[in-house]
Tab-separated table of C-alpha atoms in Angstrom:
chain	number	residue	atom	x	y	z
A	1184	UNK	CA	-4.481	-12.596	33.037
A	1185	UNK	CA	-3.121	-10.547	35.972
A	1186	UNK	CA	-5.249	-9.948	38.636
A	1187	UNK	CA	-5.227	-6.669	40.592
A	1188	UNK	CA	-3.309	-8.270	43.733
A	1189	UNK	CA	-0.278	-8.894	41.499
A	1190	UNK	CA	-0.773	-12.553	40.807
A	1191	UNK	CA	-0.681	-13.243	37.457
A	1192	UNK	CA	-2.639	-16.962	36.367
A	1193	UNK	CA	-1.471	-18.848	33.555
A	1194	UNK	CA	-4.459	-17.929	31.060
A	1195	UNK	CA	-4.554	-20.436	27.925
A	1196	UNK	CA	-7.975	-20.259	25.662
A	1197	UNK	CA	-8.801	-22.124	23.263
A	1198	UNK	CA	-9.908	-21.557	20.081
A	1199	UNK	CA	-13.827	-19.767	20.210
A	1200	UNK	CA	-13.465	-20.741	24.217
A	1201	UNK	CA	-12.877	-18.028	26.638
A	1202	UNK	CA	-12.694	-20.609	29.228
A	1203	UNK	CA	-9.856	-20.586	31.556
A	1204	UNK	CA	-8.053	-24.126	31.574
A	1205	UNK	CA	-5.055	-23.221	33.883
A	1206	UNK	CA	-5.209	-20.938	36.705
A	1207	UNK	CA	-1.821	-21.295	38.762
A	1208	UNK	CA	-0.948	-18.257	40.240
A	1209	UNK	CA	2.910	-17.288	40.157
A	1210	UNK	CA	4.093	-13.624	41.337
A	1211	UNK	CA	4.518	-10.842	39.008
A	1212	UNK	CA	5.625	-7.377	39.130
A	1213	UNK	CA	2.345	-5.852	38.124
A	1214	UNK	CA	2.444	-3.839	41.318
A	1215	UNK	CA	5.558	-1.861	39.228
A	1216	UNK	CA	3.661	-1.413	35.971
A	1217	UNK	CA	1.843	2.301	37.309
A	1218	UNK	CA	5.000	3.399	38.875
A	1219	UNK	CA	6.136	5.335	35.951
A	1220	UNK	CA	5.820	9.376	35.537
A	1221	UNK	CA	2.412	10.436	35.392
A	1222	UNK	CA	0.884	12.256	32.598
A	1223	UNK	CA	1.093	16.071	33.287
A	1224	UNK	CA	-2.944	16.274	33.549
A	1225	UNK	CA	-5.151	17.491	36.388
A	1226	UNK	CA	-6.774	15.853	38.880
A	1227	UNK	CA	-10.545	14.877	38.434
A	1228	UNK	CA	-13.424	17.048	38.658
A	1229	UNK	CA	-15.389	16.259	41.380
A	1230	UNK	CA	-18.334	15.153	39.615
A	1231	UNK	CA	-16.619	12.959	37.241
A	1232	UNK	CA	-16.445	10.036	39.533
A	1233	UNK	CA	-17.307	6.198	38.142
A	1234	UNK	CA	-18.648	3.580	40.530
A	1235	UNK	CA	-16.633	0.684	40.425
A	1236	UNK	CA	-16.296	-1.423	37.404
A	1237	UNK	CA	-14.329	-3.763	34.657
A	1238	UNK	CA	-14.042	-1.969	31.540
A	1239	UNK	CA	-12.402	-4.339	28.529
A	1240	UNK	CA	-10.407	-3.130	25.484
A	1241	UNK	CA	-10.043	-5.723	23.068
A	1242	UNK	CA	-7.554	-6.232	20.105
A	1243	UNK	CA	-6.416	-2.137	19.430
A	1244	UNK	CA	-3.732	-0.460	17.740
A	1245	UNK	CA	-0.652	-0.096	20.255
A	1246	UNK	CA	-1.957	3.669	21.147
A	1247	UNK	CA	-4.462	1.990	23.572
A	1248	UNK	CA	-1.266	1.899	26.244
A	1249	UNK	CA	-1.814	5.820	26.179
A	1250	UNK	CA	-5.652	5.593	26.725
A	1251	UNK	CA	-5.738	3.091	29.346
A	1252	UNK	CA	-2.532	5.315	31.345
A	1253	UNK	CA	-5.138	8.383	30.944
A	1254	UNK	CA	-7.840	6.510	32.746
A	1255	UNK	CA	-5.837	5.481	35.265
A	1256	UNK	CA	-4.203	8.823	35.935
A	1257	UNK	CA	-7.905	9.866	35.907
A	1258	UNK	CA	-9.189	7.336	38.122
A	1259	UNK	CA	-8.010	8.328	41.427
A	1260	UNK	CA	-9.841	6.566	43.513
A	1261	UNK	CA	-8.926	3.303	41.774
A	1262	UNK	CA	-12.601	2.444	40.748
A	1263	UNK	CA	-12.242	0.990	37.168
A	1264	UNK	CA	-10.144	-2.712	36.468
A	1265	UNK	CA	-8.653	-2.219	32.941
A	1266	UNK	CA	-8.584	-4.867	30.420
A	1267	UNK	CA	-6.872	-5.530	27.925
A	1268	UNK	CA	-7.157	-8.278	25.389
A	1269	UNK	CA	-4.790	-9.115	21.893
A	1270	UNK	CA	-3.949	-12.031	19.953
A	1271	UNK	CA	-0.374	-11.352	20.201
A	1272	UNK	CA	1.491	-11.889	23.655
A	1273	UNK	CA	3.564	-9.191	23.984
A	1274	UNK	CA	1.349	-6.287	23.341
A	1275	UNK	CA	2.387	-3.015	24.779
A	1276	UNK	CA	-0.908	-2.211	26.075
A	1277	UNK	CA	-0.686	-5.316	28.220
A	1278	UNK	CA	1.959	-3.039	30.605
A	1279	UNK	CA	-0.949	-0.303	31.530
A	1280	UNK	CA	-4.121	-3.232	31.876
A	1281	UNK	CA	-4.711	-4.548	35.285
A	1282	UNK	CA	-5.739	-7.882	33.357
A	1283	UNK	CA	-4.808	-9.291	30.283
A	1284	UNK	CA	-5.678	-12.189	27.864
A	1285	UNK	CA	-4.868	-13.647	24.730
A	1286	UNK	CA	-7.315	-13.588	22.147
A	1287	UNK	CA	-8.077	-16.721	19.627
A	1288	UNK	CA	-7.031	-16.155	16.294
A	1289	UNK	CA	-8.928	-17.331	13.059
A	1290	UNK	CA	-12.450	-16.861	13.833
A	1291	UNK	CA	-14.839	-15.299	11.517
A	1292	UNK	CA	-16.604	-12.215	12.274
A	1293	UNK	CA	-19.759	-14.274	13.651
A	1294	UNK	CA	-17.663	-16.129	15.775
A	1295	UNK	CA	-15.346	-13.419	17.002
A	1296	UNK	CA	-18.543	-11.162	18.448
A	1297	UNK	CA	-19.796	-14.395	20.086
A	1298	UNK	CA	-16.261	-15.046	21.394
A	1299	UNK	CA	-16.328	-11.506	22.587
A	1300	UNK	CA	-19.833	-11.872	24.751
A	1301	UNK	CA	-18.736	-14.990	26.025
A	1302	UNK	CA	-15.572	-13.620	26.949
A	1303	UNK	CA	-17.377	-10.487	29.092
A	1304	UNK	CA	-19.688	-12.365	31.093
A	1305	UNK	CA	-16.970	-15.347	32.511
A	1306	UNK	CA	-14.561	-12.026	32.993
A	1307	UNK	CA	-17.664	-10.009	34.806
A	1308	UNK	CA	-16.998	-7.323	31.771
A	1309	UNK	CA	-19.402	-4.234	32.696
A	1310	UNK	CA	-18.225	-1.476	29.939
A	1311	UNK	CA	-17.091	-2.844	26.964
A	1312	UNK	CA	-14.578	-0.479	24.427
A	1313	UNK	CA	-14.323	-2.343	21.202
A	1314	UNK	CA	-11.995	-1.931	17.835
A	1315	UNK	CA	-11.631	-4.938	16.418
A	1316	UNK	CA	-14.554	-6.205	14.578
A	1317	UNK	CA	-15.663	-3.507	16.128
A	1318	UNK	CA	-18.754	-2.727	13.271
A	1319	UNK	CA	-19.848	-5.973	13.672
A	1320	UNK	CA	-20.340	-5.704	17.595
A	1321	UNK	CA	-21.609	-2.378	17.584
A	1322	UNK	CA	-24.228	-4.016	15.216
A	1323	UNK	CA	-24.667	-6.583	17.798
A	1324	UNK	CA	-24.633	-4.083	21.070
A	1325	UNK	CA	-28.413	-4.993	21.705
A	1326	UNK	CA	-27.466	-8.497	22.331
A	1327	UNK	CA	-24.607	-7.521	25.021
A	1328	UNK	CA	-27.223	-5.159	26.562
A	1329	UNK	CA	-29.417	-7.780	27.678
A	1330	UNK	CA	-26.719	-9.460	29.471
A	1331	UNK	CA	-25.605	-5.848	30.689
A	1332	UNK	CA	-22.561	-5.069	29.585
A	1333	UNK	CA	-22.641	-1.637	27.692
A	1334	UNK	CA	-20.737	-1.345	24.209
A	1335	UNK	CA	-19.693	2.004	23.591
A	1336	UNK	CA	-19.306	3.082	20.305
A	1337	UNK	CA	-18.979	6.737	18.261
A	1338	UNK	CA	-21.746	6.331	15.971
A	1339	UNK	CA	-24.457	4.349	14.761
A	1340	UNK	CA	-24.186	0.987	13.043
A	1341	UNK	CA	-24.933	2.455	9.822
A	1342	UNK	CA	-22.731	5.651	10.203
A	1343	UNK	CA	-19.520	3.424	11.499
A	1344	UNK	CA	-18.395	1.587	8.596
A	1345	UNK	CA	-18.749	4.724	6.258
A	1346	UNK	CA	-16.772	6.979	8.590
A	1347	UNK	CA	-13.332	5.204	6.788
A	1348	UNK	CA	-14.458	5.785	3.773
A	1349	UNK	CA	-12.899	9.666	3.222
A	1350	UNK	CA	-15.254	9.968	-0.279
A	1351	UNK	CA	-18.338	9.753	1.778
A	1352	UNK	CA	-17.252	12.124	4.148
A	1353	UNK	CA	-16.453	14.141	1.904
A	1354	UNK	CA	-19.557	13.945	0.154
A	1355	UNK	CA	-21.927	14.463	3.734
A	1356	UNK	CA	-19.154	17.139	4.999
A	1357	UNK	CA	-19.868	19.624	1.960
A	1358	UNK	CA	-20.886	23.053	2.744
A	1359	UNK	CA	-20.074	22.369	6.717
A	1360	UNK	CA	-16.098	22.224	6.470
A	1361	UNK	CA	-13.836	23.557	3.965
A	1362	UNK	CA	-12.552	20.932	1.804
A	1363	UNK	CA	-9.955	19.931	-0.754
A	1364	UNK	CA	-11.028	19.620	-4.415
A	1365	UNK	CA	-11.022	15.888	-4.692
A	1366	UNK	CA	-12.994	12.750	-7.213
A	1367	UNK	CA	-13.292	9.118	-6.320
A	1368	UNK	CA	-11.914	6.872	-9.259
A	1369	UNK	CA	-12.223	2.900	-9.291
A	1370	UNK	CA	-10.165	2.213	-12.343
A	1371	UNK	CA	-6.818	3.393	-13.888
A	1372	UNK	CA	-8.539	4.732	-17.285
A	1373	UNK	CA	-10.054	7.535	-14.758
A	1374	UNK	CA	-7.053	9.161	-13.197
A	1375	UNK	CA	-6.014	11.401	-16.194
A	1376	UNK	CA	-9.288	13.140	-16.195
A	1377	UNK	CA	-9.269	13.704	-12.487
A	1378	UNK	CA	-5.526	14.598	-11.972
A	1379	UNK	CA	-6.283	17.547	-15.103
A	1380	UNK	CA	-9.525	18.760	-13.263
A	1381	UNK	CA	-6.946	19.879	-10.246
A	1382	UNK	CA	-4.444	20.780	-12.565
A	1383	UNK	CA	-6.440	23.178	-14.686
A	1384	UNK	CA	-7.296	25.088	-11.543
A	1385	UNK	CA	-3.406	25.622	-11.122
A	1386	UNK	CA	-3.583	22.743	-7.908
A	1387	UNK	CA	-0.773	19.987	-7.128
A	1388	UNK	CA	-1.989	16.553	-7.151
A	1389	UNK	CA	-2.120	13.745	-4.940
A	1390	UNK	CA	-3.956	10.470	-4.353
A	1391	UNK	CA	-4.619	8.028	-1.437
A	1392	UNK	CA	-7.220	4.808	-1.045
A	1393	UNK	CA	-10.216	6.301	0.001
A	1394	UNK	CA	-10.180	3.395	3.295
A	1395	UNK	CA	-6.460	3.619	5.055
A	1396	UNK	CA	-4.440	4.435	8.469
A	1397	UNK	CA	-1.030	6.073	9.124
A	1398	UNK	CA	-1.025	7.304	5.421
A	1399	UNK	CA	-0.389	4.414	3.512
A	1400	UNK	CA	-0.847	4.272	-0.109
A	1401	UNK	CA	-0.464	8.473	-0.138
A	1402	UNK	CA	1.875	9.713	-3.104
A	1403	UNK	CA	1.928	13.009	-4.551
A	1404	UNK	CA	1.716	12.577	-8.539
A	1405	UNK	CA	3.446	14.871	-10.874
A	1406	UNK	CA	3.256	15.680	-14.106
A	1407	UNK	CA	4.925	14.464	-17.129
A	1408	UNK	CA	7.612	16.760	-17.406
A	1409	UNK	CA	8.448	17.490	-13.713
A	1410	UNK	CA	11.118	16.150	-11.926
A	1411	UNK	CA	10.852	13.059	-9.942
A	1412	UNK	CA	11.126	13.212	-6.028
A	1413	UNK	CA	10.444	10.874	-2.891
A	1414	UNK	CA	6.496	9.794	-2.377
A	1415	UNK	CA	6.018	10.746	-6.208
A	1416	UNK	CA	4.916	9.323	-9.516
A	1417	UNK	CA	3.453	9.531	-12.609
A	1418	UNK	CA	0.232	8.518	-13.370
A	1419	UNK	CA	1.794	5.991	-15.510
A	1420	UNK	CA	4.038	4.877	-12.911
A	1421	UNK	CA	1.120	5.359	-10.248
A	1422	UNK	CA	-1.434	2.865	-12.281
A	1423	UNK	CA	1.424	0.124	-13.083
A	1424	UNK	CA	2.436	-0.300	-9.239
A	1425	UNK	CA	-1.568	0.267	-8.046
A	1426	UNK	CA	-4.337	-1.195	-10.999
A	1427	UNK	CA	-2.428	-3.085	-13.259
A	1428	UNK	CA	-5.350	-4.382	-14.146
A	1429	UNK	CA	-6.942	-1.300	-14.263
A	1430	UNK	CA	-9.490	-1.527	-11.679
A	1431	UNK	CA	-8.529	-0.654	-7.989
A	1432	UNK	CA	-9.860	-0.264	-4.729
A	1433	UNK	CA	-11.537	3.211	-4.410
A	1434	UNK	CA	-8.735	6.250	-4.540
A	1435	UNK	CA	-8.825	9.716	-3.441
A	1436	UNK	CA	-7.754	12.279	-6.043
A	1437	UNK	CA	-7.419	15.226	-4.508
A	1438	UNK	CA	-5.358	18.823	-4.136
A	1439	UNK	CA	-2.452	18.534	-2.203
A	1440	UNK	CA	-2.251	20.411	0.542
A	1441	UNK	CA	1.902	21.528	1.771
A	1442	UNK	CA	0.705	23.724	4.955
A	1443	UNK	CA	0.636	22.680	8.432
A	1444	UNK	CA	-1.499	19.514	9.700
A	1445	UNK	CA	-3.544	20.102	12.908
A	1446	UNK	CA	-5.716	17.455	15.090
A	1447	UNK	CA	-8.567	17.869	17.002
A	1448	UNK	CA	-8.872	15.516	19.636
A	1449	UNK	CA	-12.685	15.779	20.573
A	1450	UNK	CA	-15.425	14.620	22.782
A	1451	UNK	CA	-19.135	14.321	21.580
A	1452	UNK	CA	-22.578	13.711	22.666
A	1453	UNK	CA	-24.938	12.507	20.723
A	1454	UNK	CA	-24.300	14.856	18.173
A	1455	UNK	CA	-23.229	17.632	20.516
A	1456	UNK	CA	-19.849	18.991	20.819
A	1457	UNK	CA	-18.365	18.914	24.268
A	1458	UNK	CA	-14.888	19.996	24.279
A	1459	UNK	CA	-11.830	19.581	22.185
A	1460	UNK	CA	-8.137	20.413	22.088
A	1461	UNK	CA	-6.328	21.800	18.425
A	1462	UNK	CA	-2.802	20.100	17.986
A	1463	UNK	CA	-0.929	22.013	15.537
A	1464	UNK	CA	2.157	20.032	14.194
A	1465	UNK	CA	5.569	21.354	13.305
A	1466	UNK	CA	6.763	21.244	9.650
A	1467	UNK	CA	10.371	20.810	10.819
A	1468	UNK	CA	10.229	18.857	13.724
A	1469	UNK	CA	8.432	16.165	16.042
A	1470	UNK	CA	6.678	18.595	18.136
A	1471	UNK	CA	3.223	19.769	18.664
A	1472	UNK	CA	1.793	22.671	20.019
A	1473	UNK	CA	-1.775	23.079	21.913
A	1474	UNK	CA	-2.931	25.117	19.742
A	1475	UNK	CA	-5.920	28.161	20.341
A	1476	UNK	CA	-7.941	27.314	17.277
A	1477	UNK	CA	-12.206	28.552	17.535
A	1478	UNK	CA	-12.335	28.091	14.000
A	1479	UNK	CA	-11.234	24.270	13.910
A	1480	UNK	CA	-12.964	23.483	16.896
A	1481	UNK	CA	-16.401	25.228	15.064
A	1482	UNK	CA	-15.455	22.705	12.545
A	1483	UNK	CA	-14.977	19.975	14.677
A	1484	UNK	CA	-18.871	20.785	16.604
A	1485	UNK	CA	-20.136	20.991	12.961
A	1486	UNK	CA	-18.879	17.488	11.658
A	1487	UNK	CA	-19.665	15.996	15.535
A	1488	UNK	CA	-23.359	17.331	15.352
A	1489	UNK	CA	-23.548	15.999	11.364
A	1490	UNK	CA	-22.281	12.560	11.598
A	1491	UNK	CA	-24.238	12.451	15.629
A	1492	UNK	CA	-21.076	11.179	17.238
A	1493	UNK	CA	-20.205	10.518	20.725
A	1494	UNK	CA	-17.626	9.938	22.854
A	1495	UNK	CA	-13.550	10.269	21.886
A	1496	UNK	CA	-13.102	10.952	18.530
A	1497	UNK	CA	-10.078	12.283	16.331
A	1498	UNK	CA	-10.582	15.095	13.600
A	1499	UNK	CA	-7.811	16.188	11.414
A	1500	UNK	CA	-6.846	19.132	8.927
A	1501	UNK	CA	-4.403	20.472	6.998
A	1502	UNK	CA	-3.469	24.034	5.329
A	1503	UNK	CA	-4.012	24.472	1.435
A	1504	UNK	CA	-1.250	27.048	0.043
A	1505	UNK	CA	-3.476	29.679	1.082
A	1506	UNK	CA	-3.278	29.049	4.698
A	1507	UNK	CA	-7.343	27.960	4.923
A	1508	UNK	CA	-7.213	24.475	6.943
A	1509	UNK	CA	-9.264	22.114	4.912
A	1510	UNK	CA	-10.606	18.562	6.182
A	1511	UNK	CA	-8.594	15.332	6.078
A	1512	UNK	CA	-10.301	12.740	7.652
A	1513	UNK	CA	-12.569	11.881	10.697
A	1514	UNK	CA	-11.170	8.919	13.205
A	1515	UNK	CA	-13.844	7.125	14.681
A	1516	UNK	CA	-11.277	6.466	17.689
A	1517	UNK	CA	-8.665	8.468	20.226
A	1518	UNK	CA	-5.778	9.418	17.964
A	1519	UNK	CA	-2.092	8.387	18.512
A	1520	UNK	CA	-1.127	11.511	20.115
A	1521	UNK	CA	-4.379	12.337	22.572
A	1522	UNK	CA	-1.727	11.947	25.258
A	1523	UNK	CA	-0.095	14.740	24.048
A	1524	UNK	CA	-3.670	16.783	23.999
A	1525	UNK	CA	-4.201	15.773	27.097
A	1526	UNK	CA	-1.232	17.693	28.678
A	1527	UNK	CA	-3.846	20.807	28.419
A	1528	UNK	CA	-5.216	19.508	31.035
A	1529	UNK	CA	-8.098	17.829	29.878
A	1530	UNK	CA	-8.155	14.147	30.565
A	1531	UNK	CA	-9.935	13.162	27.335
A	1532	UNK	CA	-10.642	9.390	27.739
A	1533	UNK	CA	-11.631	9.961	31.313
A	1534	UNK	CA	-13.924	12.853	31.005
A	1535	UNK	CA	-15.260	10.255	27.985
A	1536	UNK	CA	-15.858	7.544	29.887
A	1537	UNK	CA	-17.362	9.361	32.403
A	1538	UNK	CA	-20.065	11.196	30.376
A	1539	UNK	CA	-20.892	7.854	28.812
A	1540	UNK	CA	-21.436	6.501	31.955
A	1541	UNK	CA	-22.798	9.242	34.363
A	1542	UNK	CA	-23.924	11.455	31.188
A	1543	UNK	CA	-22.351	14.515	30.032
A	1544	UNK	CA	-24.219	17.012	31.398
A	1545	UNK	CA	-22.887	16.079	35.178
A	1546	UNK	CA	-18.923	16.400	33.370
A	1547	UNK	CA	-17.126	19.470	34.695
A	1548	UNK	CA	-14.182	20.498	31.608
A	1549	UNK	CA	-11.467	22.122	33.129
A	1550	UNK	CA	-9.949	25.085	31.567
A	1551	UNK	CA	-7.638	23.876	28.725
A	1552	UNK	CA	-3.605	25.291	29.186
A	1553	UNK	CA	-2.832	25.775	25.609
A	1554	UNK	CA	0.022	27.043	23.944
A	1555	UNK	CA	2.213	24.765	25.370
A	1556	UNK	CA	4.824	22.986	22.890
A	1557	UNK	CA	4.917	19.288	23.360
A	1558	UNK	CA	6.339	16.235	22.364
A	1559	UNK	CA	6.332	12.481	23.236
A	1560	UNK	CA	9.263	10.218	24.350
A	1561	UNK	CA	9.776	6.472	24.655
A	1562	UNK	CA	9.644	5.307	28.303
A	1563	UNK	CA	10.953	1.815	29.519
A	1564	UNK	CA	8.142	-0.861	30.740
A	1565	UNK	CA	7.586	-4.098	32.117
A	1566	UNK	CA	5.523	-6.376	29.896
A	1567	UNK	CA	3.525	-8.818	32.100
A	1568	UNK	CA	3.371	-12.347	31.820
A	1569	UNK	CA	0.611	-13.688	29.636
C-alpha cells in the first residue's frame, strides 16, 4: 500500500483478513508515477468537481491503468485517492493507484464480497468500482450502503449477469438495433441446421461462445468444399476440437460480418443516454478514428435506455457486406481503448464518476473533437512496491 506522501508500507494480508500486519514505511518513487505525458483531454468543467474521497478498484483487467490515468488527469484539484487492489503483485494498474494492495486468493464468492466490505471500511473506502465478483457485490450493494460506501454498478442485479450472455441480448435488442442473423445451439448435432439457415440466405458463417472477452473461441466455419484458411473450420473439425461429446457451452451461430468494427464508448443514466464517442477501426492498420456517427450513437441511446444502464459502458458494431453496422456485443465496463475516445475531449470515466456522484444533470459535456485518427503506444512505468 502506498500512501499519498510517497511512503510505501509493507502490506501483507492474510487469507479472508484485510488486516494490516506490517506497516514499516520505506521510501518509494510514487511521487514519479504521474509524471508521465498527460492524456490529450480537456480540463474539467466547472461543475464537475468531486469532494474529496477514496475510490477503490479491485481485481480488473489491465485496462484499469487507463481509467484510473483519466481520473487523475480529470481530477485537478487532486480530490479523489485511487485504489487499486489485485491478487497478483505486479499489476500494471498498481503504477497509476495512489494505494495498492494485494488481494487473498482462494476465497469463494461469499467470502470474497465479505473480504471486500471488510477491506473498505479498515481502508476508509467511500466509492467503491467493482469487477471481480463483481455480480455478486452488486447483489450485495445494500449491505455496503449501510456502512456507506457506494457500489457503482451499470445495471441491475438481475440485468448484470445476462449482459455477457450475447443470445439474450440479442433476443431483448430485436427490433431496437440492427442485428446479425444468428441461433443459440448447446450441442454438436445442432450446428448443421443452423450453419444451412445462414447459408441458404447466401450468408458466411461464423460461431463464438455466447459468454467470452477479447474474441476467444471466434472461428469462421466454411463449408465442405471450400478451402481452408486461418481462424477456420469445418463443422466437423469445429465439433471435434469444441463438443466432443456433443454438448457444449452455449455458441453463437451467426452471419459473419467482413466490414469495419466501430465502438461506442458511452455514458448512461438510468436508462438515459448522456454522451458517447464512435471509434471506427482501420481494416489495415492499428489505428482508430473518432468517428461522426448519429446513427450508432441512436443505437447506443436505444440499447442504454432498454437494458436501463448507467455509468461507463462499451457498445460495439460491425459492418455486414452491405455496409449496415449491425450489433456485436454490449460491455458492461470501459473498453480497452476509452483512452483513445477520450482524446475527443471528453474525459469519460471522469464525467462518469462525477454524474454518479453529483448526478448527471449538474455534468457539463464538452464539445467532442472528432475526426481525429488515433492510436495507442506503450509508455515506460515504474511499478511500486507492494
Amino acid at each position: 500500500m502506498v500512501d499519498r506522501r510517497g511512503l510505501a508500507p509493507c502490506l501483507r494480508f492474510t487469507q479472508g483478513d484485510p488486516s494490516v500486519v506490517s506497516c514499516r514505511s520505506q521510501p518509494t518513487t510514487i511521487k514519479h508515477f504521474h509524471r508521465h505525458p498527460p492524456l490529450s483531454i480537456t480540463e474539467p468543467p466547472a461543475l464537475c468537481r468531486l469532494f474529496s474521497m477514496r475510490v477503490w478498484f479491485n481485481r480488473h483487467f489491465p485496462l484499469v491503468y487507463r481509467v484510473l490515468r483519466l481520473l487523475r488527469e480529470g481530477d485537478v484539484e487532486r480530490r479523489l485517492t485511487l485504489l487499486c487492489s489485485h491478487r497478483h503483485r505486479f499489476f500494471t494498474g498498481f503504477a497509476a493507484a495512489d494505494e495498492q494492495a494485494i488481494e487473498p486468493r482462494g476465497l469463494s464468492r461469499q467470502d470474497y464480497v465479505q473480504w471486500c466490505l471488510d477491506f473498505s471500511l479498515t481502508h476508509r473506502v467511500d466509492v467503491f468500482v467493482p469487477h471481480h465478483r463483481v455480480h455478486a457485490i452488486v447483489a450485495a450493494k445494500d449491505e455496503f450502503a449501510r456502512h456507506g460506501i457506494r457500489v457503482l454498478h451499470v445495471a441491475d442485479a438481475a440485468t448484470l449477469p445476462r449482459l455477457h450472455h450475447k443470445g439474450w441480448v440479442y433476443r431483448e435488442a430485436k427490433g431496437l438495433v440492427p442485428l446479425a442473423e444468428s441461433s443459440v445451439i448447446h450441442h454438436a448435432a445442432e450446428l448443421p441446421d443452423a450453419l444451412e439457415k445462414l447459408w441458404s440466405q447466401g450468408l458466411h458463417a461464423c460461431i463464438k461462445p455466447a459468454v467470452s472477452i477479447y474474441g476467444k473461441g471466434f472461428y469462421r466455419l466454411h463449408k465442405p468444399h471450400e478451402a481452408h484458411r486461418k481462424r477456420h473450420l469445418s463443422a466437423r473439425d469445429w465439433a471435434a476440437r469444441h463438443a466432443p461429446k456433443g454438448a457444449c457451452p452455449p455458441q453463437l451461430v451467426l452471419e459473419y460480418l467482413p466490414g469495419h468494427e466501430f465502438s461506442v464508448d458511452c455514458i448512461g443514466d438510468a436508462g438515459r443516454f448522456v454522451t458517447g464517442v464512435v471509434r471506427k477501426k482501420s481494416m489495415l492498420s492499428d489505428t482508430q478514428v473518432l468517428d461522426r456517427h448519429p446513427t450508432l450513437l441512436g443505437h447506443a441511446a436505444r440499447l442504454i435506455e432498454r437494458f436501463r444502464l448507467t455509468g461507463l459502458v462499451n457498445i460495439q458494431f460491425k459492418e455486414d457486406s452491405r455496409g449496415q453496422a449491425k450489433l456485436l456485443e454490449i460491455n458492461p465496463r470501459p473498453s480497452g481503448g476509452v483512452a483513445m475516445a477520450c482524446l475527443s475531449g471528453i474525459n469519460l470515466p471522469y464525467l462518469a464518476l462525477c454524474g454518479e456522484l453529483n448526478g448527471y444533470a449538474t455534468l457539463t459535456i464538452p464539445e467532442a473533437r472528432l475526426g481525429l485518427r488515433v492510436t495507442e503506444v506503450s509508455l515506460p512505468v515504474i511499478l511500486p512496491h507492494v
